[in-house]
CSV table of C-alpha atoms and ligand atoms in Angstrom, one decimal:
chain,number,residue,atom,x,y,z
U,48,UNK,CA,163.1,66.4,142.7
U,49,UNK,CA,162.1,65.0,146.0
U,50,UNK,CA,161.0,61.4,145.9
U,51,UNK,CA,159.7,59.1,148.6
U,52,UNK,CA,161.6,55.8,149.1
U,53,UNK,CA,160.8,53.2,146.4
U,54,UNK,CA,159.0,51.0,149.0
U,55,UNK,CA,156.7,53.9,149.9
U,56,UNK,CA,156.0,54.9,146.3
U,57,UNK,CA,154.8,51.3,145.8
U,58,UNK,CA,152.3,51.5,148.7
U,59,UNK,CA,148.6,52.5,148.4
U,60,UNK,CA,147.1,54.8,151.0
U,61,UNK,CA,145.0,52.9,153.5
U,62,UNK,CA,141.8,54.8,153.5
U,63,UNK,CA,139.1,53.1,155.7
U,64,UNK,CA,135.6,54.2,154.9
U,65,UNK,CA,135.1,56.4,158.0
U,66,UNK,CA,133.1,59.3,156.6
U,67,UNK,CA,129.5,59.8,157.6
U,68,UNK,CA,129.2,57.1,160.2
U,69,UNK,CA,126.1,58.4,162.0
U,70,UNK,CA,124.2,55.1,162.2
U,71,UNK,CA,124.6,52.0,164.3
U,72,UNK,CA,128.3,51.3,163.7
U,73,UNK,CA,128.6,47.6,163.1
U,74,UNK,CA,131.4,48.1,160.6
U,75,UNK,CA,134.7,48.7,162.5
U,76,UNK,CA,134.6,46.3,165.5
U,77,UNK,CA,134.6,49.1,167.9
U,78,UNK,CA,132.7,49.0,171.2
U,79,UNK,CA,129.3,50.4,170.2
U,80,UNK,CA,128.1,51.0,173.7
U,81,UNK,CA,130.6,53.4,175.2
U,82,UNK,CA,133.6,53.2,177.6
U,83,UNK,CA,133.5,52.9,181.4
U,84,UNK,CA,131.9,55.9,183.1
U,85,UNK,CA,135.1,56.2,185.2
U,86,UNK,CA,137.0,57.2,182.0
U,87,UNK,CA,134.4,59.9,181.2
U,88,UNK,CA,134.7,61.2,184.8
U,89,UNK,CA,138.4,61.4,184.4
U,90,UNK,CA,138.1,63.3,181.1
U,91,UNK,CA,135.8,65.8,182.7
U,92,UNK,CA,138.3,66.4,185.5
U,93,UNK,CA,141.3,67.4,183.2
U,94,UNK,CA,142.8,70.7,183.8
U,95,UNK,CA,145.0,73.1,181.7
U,96,UNK,CA,147.9,72.1,183.9
U,97,UNK,CA,147.5,68.4,182.9
U,98,UNK,CA,147.7,69.4,179.2
U,99,UNK,CA,150.8,71.6,179.5
U,100,UNK,CA,153.0,68.6,180.5
U,101,UNK,CA,154.8,66.2,178.3
U,102,UNK,CA,153.3,62.8,179.0
U,103,UNK,CA,155.1,60.5,181.3
U,104,UNK,CA,154.6,56.9,180.1
U,105,UNK,CA,156.7,54.9,182.6
U,106,UNK,CA,154.5,54.9,185.7
U,107,UNK,CA,151.4,53.9,183.7
U,108,UNK,CA,153.5,51.3,181.9
U,109,UNK,CA,154.5,49.8,185.3
U,110,UNK,CA,150.8,49.7,186.4
U,111,UNK,CA,149.8,48.0,183.2
U,112,UNK,CA,152.6,45.5,183.5
U,113,UNK,CA,151.5,44.6,187.0
U,114,UNK,CA,147.9,44.3,185.9
U,115,UNK,CA,149.1,41.8,183.2
U,116,UNK,CA,151.3,39.9,185.7
U,117,UNK,CA,154.4,40.9,183.7
U,118,UNK,CA,157.6,42.7,184.6
U,119,UNK,CA,157.7,46.4,183.8
U,120,UNK,CA,160.6,45.9,181.4
U,121,UNK,CA,158.4,43.7,179.3
U,122,UNK,CA,155.7,46.2,178.5
U,123,UNK,CA,155.7,49.2,176.1
U,124,UNK,CA,152.6,51.4,175.7
U,125,UNK,CA,151.9,52.4,172.2
U,126,UNK,CA,149.6,54.7,170.2
U,127,UNK,CA,147.3,51.9,169.5
U,128,UNK,CA,148.3,48.5,168.2
U,129,UNK,CA,148.8,50.1,164.9
U,130,UNK,CA,151.9,51.9,166.3
U,131,UNK,CA,153.1,48.6,167.9
U,132,UNK,CA,153.1,47.0,164.4
U,133,UNK,CA,154.9,50.0,163.0
U,134,UNK,CA,157.6,49.9,165.7
U,135,UNK,CA,158.2,46.2,165.3
U,136,UNK,CA,158.6,46.5,161.6
U,137,UNK,CA,161.0,49.5,162.1
U,138,UNK,CA,163.0,47.5,164.6
U,139,UNK,CA,163.4,44.2,162.8
U,140,UNK,CA,162.9,44.6,159.1
U,141,UNK,CA,165.2,46.0,156.4
U,142,UNK,CA,165.2,45.9,152.6
U,143,UNK,CA,165.7,42.3,151.5
U,144,UNK,CA,164.2,40.8,154.6
U,145,UNK,CA,161.0,38.8,154.5
U,146,UNK,CA,157.8,39.2,156.5
U,147,UNK,CA,155.0,36.5,156.6
U,148,UNK,CA,151.4,37.5,157.0
U,149,UNK,CA,148.4,35.2,156.9
U,150,UNK,CA,145.5,36.3,154.6
U,151,UNK,CA,142.8,37.3,155.1
U,152,UNK,CA,143.9,39.3,158.1
U,153,UNK,CA,144.4,42.8,159.4
U,154,UNK,CA,145.9,45.0,156.7
U,155,UNK,CA,148.3,47.0,158.7
U,156,UNK,CA,150.9,44.2,159.0
U,157,UNK,CA,151.5,44.1,155.2
U,158,UNK,CA,151.5,47.9,154.9
U,159,UNK,CA,154.0,48.5,157.7
U,160,UNK,CA,156.2,45.6,156.6
U,161,UNK,CA,156.2,46.6,152.9
U,162,UNK,CA,157.0,50.3,153.8
U,163,UNK,CA,160.4,49.1,155.2
U,164,UNK,CA,161.4,47.6,151.9
U,165,UNK,CA,161.0,44.1,153.1
U,166,UNK,CA,159.3,41.5,151.0
U,167,UNK,CA,155.9,40.4,152.2
U,168,UNK,CA,154.8,36.8,151.7
U,169,UNK,CA,151.1,36.2,152.1
U,170,UNK,CA,150.1,32.8,153.5
U,171,UNK,CA,146.5,31.8,152.6
U,172,UNK,CA,144.5,30.4,155.5
U,173,UNK,CA,142.5,27.6,153.7
U,174,UNK,CA,139.0,27.4,155.2
U,175,UNK,CA,140.3,30.3,157.4
U,176,UNK,CA,142.1,27.8,159.6
U,177,UNK,CA,145.5,28.8,161.0
U,178,UNK,CA,147.9,27.7,158.3
U,179,UNK,CA,150.7,26.4,160.6
U,180,UNK,CA,152.3,24.0,158.1
U,181,UNK,CA,152.3,26.5,155.3
U,182,UNK,CA,153.9,29.2,157.6
U,183,UNK,CA,156.6,26.7,158.6
U,184,UNK,CA,157.2,25.7,155.0
U,185,UNK,CA,157.7,29.4,154.0
U,186,UNK,CA,160.3,30.3,156.8
U,187,UNK,CA,163.7,31.3,155.5
U,188,UNK,CA,166.8,32.7,157.2
U,189,UNK,CA,165.6,36.1,156.0
U,190,UNK,CA,162.2,35.8,157.7
U,191,UNK,CA,162.4,38.5,160.3
U,192,UNK,CA,158.8,39.2,161.1
U,193,UNK,CA,155.6,37.1,161.3
U,194,UNK,CA,152.3,38.8,162.2
U,195,UNK,CA,149.2,36.8,163.4
U,196,UNK,CA,145.9,38.3,164.6
U,197,UNK,CA,144.4,35.9,167.2
U,198,UNK,CA,141.4,35.8,167.0
U,199,UNK,CA,141.8,36.7,163.4
U,200,UNK,CA,140.1,39.7,161.8
U,201,UNK,CA,138.0,39.5,159.6
U,202,UNK,CA,137.3,35.8,160.1
U,203,UNK,CA,136.9,35.5,163.9
U,204,UNK,CA,139.0,32.2,163.8
U,205,UNK,CA,141.2,31.3,166.7
U,206,UNK,CA,144.6,29.6,166.4
U,207,UNK,CA,145.7,27.1,169.1
U,208,UNK,CA,148.2,28.5,171.6
U,209,UNK,CA,150.4,25.4,171.0
U,210,UNK,CA,150.6,26.1,167.2
U,211,UNK,CA,151.6,29.7,167.8
U,212,UNK,CA,154.3,28.6,170.3
U,213,UNK,CA,155.6,26.0,167.8
U,214,UNK,CA,155.9,28.7,165.2
U,215,UNK,CA,157.8,30.9,167.6
U,216,UNK,CA,160.2,28.0,168.4
U,217,UNK,CA,160.8,27.2,164.7
U,218,UNK,CA,161.5,30.9,163.8
U,219,UNK,CA,164.0,32.1,166.3
U,220,UNK,CA,165.4,34.6,163.8
U,221,UNK,CA,162.0,36.3,163.4
U,222,UNK,CA,159.8,38.5,165.6
U,223,UNK,CA,156.5,36.7,166.0
U,224,UNK,CA,153.7,39.2,166.8
U,225,UNK,CA,150.5,37.7,168.2
U,226,UNK,CA,147.9,40.5,168.0
U,227,UNK,CA,145.3,39.9,170.7
U,228,UNK,CA,143.1,42.9,169.9
U,229,UNK,CA,140.0,40.8,170.6
U,230,UNK,CA,141.4,39.0,173.6
U,231,UNK,CA,138.5,40.0,175.9
U,232,UNK,CA,135.9,38.3,173.8
U,233,UNK,CA,137.7,34.9,173.7
U,234,UNK,CA,140.0,34.7,176.8
U,235,UNK,CA,142.8,32.7,175.2
U,236,UNK,CA,146.2,34.3,175.4
U,237,UNK,CA,150.0,33.6,175.1
U,238,UNK,CA,151.0,36.8,176.8
U,239,UNK,CA,152.5,35.0,179.8
U,240,UNK,CA,154.8,33.2,177.3
U,241,UNK,CA,156.5,36.4,176.3
U,242,UNK,CA,158.6,36.2,179.5
U,243,UNK,CA,159.9,32.7,178.6
U,244,UNK,CA,160.5,33.2,174.8
U,245,UNK,CA,163.2,35.1,172.9
U,246,UNK,CA,161.1,36.2,169.9
U,247,UNK,CA,157.4,36.3,171.0
U,248,UNK,CA,155.5,39.6,171.2
U,249,UNK,CA,151.8,40.1,172.1
U,250,UNK,CA,149.8,43.2,171.4
U,251,UNK,CA,146.6,44.3,173.1
U,252,UNK,CA,144.4,47.3,172.5
U,253,UNK,CA,141.9,49.5,174.4
U,254,UNK,CA,140.1,50.2,171.1
U,255,UNK,CA,137.8,47.2,171.1
U,256,UNK,CA,136.4,45.9,174.4
U,257,UNK,CA,137.3,49.0,176.4
U,258,UNK,CA,135.6,51.4,174.0
U,259,UNK,CA,138.6,53.8,173.6
U,260,UNK,CA,139.4,53.6,169.9
U,261,UNK,CA,139.4,57.5,169.8
U,262,UNK,CA,142.1,57.7,172.6
U,263,UNK,CA,144.6,55.5,170.8
U,264,UNK,CA,146.2,53.2,173.4
U,265,UNK,CA,147.8,49.8,172.9
U,266,UNK,CA,150.2,47.5,174.7
U,267,UNK,CA,153.2,45.7,173.3
U,268,UNK,CA,154.5,42.9,175.5
U,269,UNK,CA,157.7,41.0,174.7
U,270,UNK,CA,161.0,39.7,176.0
U,271,UNK,CA,162.8,42.4,178.0
U,272,UNK,CA,165.9,42.3,175.8
U,273,UNK,CA,163.7,42.9,172.7
U,274,UNK,CA,161.4,45.5,174.2
U,275,UNK,CA,164.5,47.5,175.0
U,276,UNK,CA,165.3,47.5,171.2
U,277,UNK,CA,161.8,48.5,170.3
U,278,UNK,CA,161.9,51.4,172.9
U,279,UNK,CA,164.9,52.8,171.0
U,280,UNK,CA,162.7,53.3,167.9
U,281,UNK,CA,159.7,54.7,169.8
U,282,UNK,CA,159.1,58.4,170.6
U,283,UNK,CA,159.0,58.8,174.4
U,284,UNK,CA,155.8,60.8,173.9
U,285,UNK,CA,154.0,58.4,171.6
U,286,UNK,CA,151.0,58.0,174.0
U,287,UNK,CA,149.4,61.3,174.8
U,288,UNK,CA,148.7,62.6,178.3
U,289,UNK,CA,144.9,62.3,178.1
U,290,UNK,CA,145.2,58.6,177.2
U,291,UNK,CA,147.8,58.0,180.0
U,292,UNK,CA,145.5,59.7,182.6
U,293,UNK,CA,142.5,57.6,181.5
U,294,UNK,CA,144.2,54.3,181.3
U,295,UNK,CA,144.3,53.4,185.0
U,296,UNK,CA,140.5,54.2,185.3
U,297,UNK,CA,139.8,52.1,182.3
U,298,UNK,CA,141.7,49.1,183.7
U,299,UNK,CA,140.3,49.5,187.2
U,300,UNK,CA,136.7,49.0,185.9
U,301,UNK,CA,137.1,45.3,185.0
U,302,UNK,CA,133.4,44.9,186.0
U,303,UNK,CA,132.5,47.1,183.1
U,304,UNK,CA,134.8,45.3,180.6
U,305,UNK,CA,133.5,41.8,181.7
U,306,UNK,CA,129.9,43.0,181.4
U,307,UNK,CA,130.5,44.3,177.9
U,308,UNK,CA,132.4,41.1,176.8
U,309,UNK,CA,129.5,38.9,178.1
U,310,UNK,CA,127.0,41.1,176.2
U,311,UNK,CA,129.0,40.7,173.1
U,312,UNK,CA,129.3,36.9,173.5
U,313,UNK,CA,125.5,36.6,173.9
U,314,UNK,CA,125.0,38.9,170.9
U,315,UNK,CA,127.4,36.8,168.8
U,316,UNK,CA,125.4,33.6,169.6
U,317,UNK,CA,122.1,35.3,168.7
U,318,UNK,CA,123.5,36.6,165.4
U,319,UNK,CA,125.0,33.2,164.6
U,320,UNK,CA,121.7,31.5,165.4
U,321,UNK,CA,119.8,34.0,163.2
U,322,UNK,CA,122.2,33.5,160.3
U,323,UNK,CA,121.7,29.7,160.5
U,324,UNK,CA,117.9,30.2,160.4
U,325,UNK,CA,118.2,32.5,157.4
U,326,UNK,CA,120.5,30.0,155.6
U,327,UNK,CA,123.3,32.6,155.4
U,328,UNK,CA,126.8,30.8,155.6
U,329,UNK,CA,129.0,32.3,158.3
U,330,UNK,CA,132.2,31.4,160.2
U,331,UNK,CA,132.1,30.7,164.0
U,332,UNK,CA,133.7,33.7,165.7
U,333,UNK,CA,135.8,34.2,168.8
U,334,UNK,CA,135.7,38.0,168.5
U,335,UNK,CA,133.0,40.8,168.5
U,336,UNK,CA,132.1,40.3,164.9
U,337,UNK,CA,130.9,37.6,162.5
U,338,UNK,CA,131.9,37.2,158.9
U,339,UNK,CA,128.9,36.1,156.8
U,340,UNK,CA,128.7,35.2,153.1
U,341,UNK,CA,125.9,37.0,151.3
U,342,UNK,CA,127.1,36.1,147.9
U,343,UNK,CA,125.3,38.0,145.0
U,344,UNK,CA,123.1,39.7,147.6
U,345,UNK,CA,126.1,41.4,149.3
U,346,UNK,CA,125.9,44.9,147.7
U,347,UNK,CA,122.2,45.2,148.2
U,348,UNK,CA,122.4,43.9,151.7
U,349,UNK,CA,125.0,46.5,152.7
U,350,UNK,CA,123.0,49.3,151.0
U,351,UNK,CA,119.6,48.3,152.5
U,352,UNK,CA,121.1,47.9,156.0
U,353,UNK,CA,122.7,51.4,155.6
U,354,UNK,CA,119.3,52.8,154.6
U,355,UNK,CA,117.9,51.4,157.9
U,356,UNK,CA,120.7,53.1,159.8
U,357,UNK,CA,123.0,50.0,160.3
U,358,UNK,CA,126.5,50.0,159.0
U,359,UNK,CA,128.2,46.6,158.2
U,360,UNK,CA,131.6,46.2,156.5
U,361,UNK,CA,132.0,44.9,153.0
U,362,UNK,CA,135.0,42.5,153.2
U,363,UNK,CA,134.5,41.0,149.8
U,364,UNK,CA,137.9,42.2,148.4
U,365,UNK,CA,139.8,40.2,151.1
U,366,UNK,CA,141.4,37.0,149.9
U,367,UNK,CA,138.8,34.1,150.2
U,368,UNK,CA,136.1,36.5,151.2
U,369,UNK,CA,134.1,36.9,148.0
U,370,UNK,CA,130.6,38.1,148.7
U,371,UNK,CA,131.3,38.5,152.5
U,372,UNK,CA,130.4,41.1,155.0
U,373,UNK,CA,131.7,41.5,158.5
U,374,UNK,CA,129.1,42.4,161.1
U,375,UNK,CA,130.2,43.8,164.5
U,376,UNK,CA,128.0,43.0,167.5
U,377,UNK,CA,127.5,45.0,170.7
U,378,UNK,CA,124.9,44.8,173.4
U,379,UNK,CA,122.0,42.3,173.2
U,380,UNK,CA,119.6,45.3,173.0
U,381,UNK,CA,121.4,46.6,169.9
U,382,UNK,CA,121.5,43.0,168.5
U,383,UNK,CA,117.7,42.8,168.7
U,384,UNK,CA,117.5,45.8,166.3
U,385,UNK,CA,120.2,44.3,164.1
U,386,UNK,CA,118.4,41.0,163.8
U,387,UNK,CA,115.1,42.5,163.0
U,388,UNK,CA,116.5,44.7,160.3
U,389,UNK,CA,118.6,41.9,158.9
U,390,UNK,CA,115.5,39.7,158.6
U,391,UNK,CA,113.5,42.4,156.8
U,392,UNK,CA,116.4,43.2,154.4
U,393,UNK,CA,117.0,39.6,153.5
U,394,UNK,CA,113.3,39.2,153.0
U,395,UNK,CA,113.2,42.2,150.6
U,396,UNK,CA,116.3,41.3,148.6
U,397,UNK,CA,115.5,37.6,148.5
U,398,UNK,CA,112.2,38.4,147.0
U,399,UNK,CA,113.7,40.9,144.5
U,400,UNK,CA,116.2,38.3,143.3
U,401,UNK,CA,113.5,35.9,142.4
U,402,UNK,CA,112.0,38.4,139.9
U,403,UNK,CA,113.1,37.8,136.3
U,404,UNK,CA,116.0,40.1,135.3
Y,515,PLP,C1,141.1,46.8,165.3
Y,515,PLP,C2,142.4,46.1,165.2
Y,515,PLP,C3,143.6,46.7,165.7
Y,515,PLP,C4,143.6,48.2,165.9
Y,515,PLP,O1,144.1,48.4,167.1
Y,515,PLP,P1,144.4,49.9,167.5
Y,515,PLP,O2,144.9,49.7,168.9
Y,515,PLP,O3,143.1,50.7,167.4
Y,515,PLP,O4,145.5,50.5,166.6
Y,515,PLP,C5,144.7,45.9,165.7
Y,515,PLP,N1,144.7,44.6,165.3
Y,515,PLP,C6,143.6,44.0,164.9
Y,515,PLP,C7,143.7,42.6,164.5
Y,515,PLP,C8,142.4,44.7,164.8
Y,515,PLP,O5,141.3,44.2,164.3
């Protein structure tokens, strides 16, 4: 009888709640406004001829590298950051190796690492602060991969660049991935350091600020010698032709990306102010979402917001996130609706809770 590898049989399917998302989508940290109009114009111009070709990644890769101020040999385009994570695990991990992931964080790190047969050690972030000491204390000669989202998802916390670089220096035997999926909303990066380090990788995505989650495009930057290794594992056609054709247009419209990131930052401040006024605990965020603790009111909050056409994400099963929801923010106009519905819902469920059981 055909059996999957033992490591795969142990995995659970990752099945995000994507069905029926017709409302204001504040549940997946996507751009909720739309991409640059230049991308839509490019899509409208596609011809049958464009689609008959196998996609050619190299010229677009060179363009992206130059945009980032990196050498072409340092950059690999991927089918979203998800694929970059997968490729790194396939390149560096084998059964018996160890991978370190901070929790709570993005779930794909642990899934891809475990699928290789490596042992995944979860490092708790107390108070959601970057657990540098604990990471260092858990390094062994078998540690081959460390994955850090910065800013972190779902907490919005930001680690200091100097702590990340210290970790890279202390673990030369491990690939250190710094996942900068939310870079545009915070502006802090270690991407330039990938040229000077032997084991540091940085991932970026077009799924968040750029509004292209549906196209599936990500960037993996790293030391040339190591990017060459990762390329060996990658399909040459991993990024589709439509995505490759749109990418230069998306990058060229920095005015749009800057506008959207500024809108998000204003929205984030408004949401944080409102949560303070409503006495809802939250964590200061450097990304396009805020994690808030609703406690006992969490289920009702999620349901009532959904009834009003606003989706927020229940993150209460993440370690340390009991009673928490993650709320994505978009434009200030959308945030006005979010805040007014949030006020009403908290009013309703606050009042209901005071009734005797
Ligand atoms: C959303 C998210 C991603 C997903 O990126 P894709 O490019 O869409 O695969 C990666 N990392 C983190 C931390 C995220 O929150």
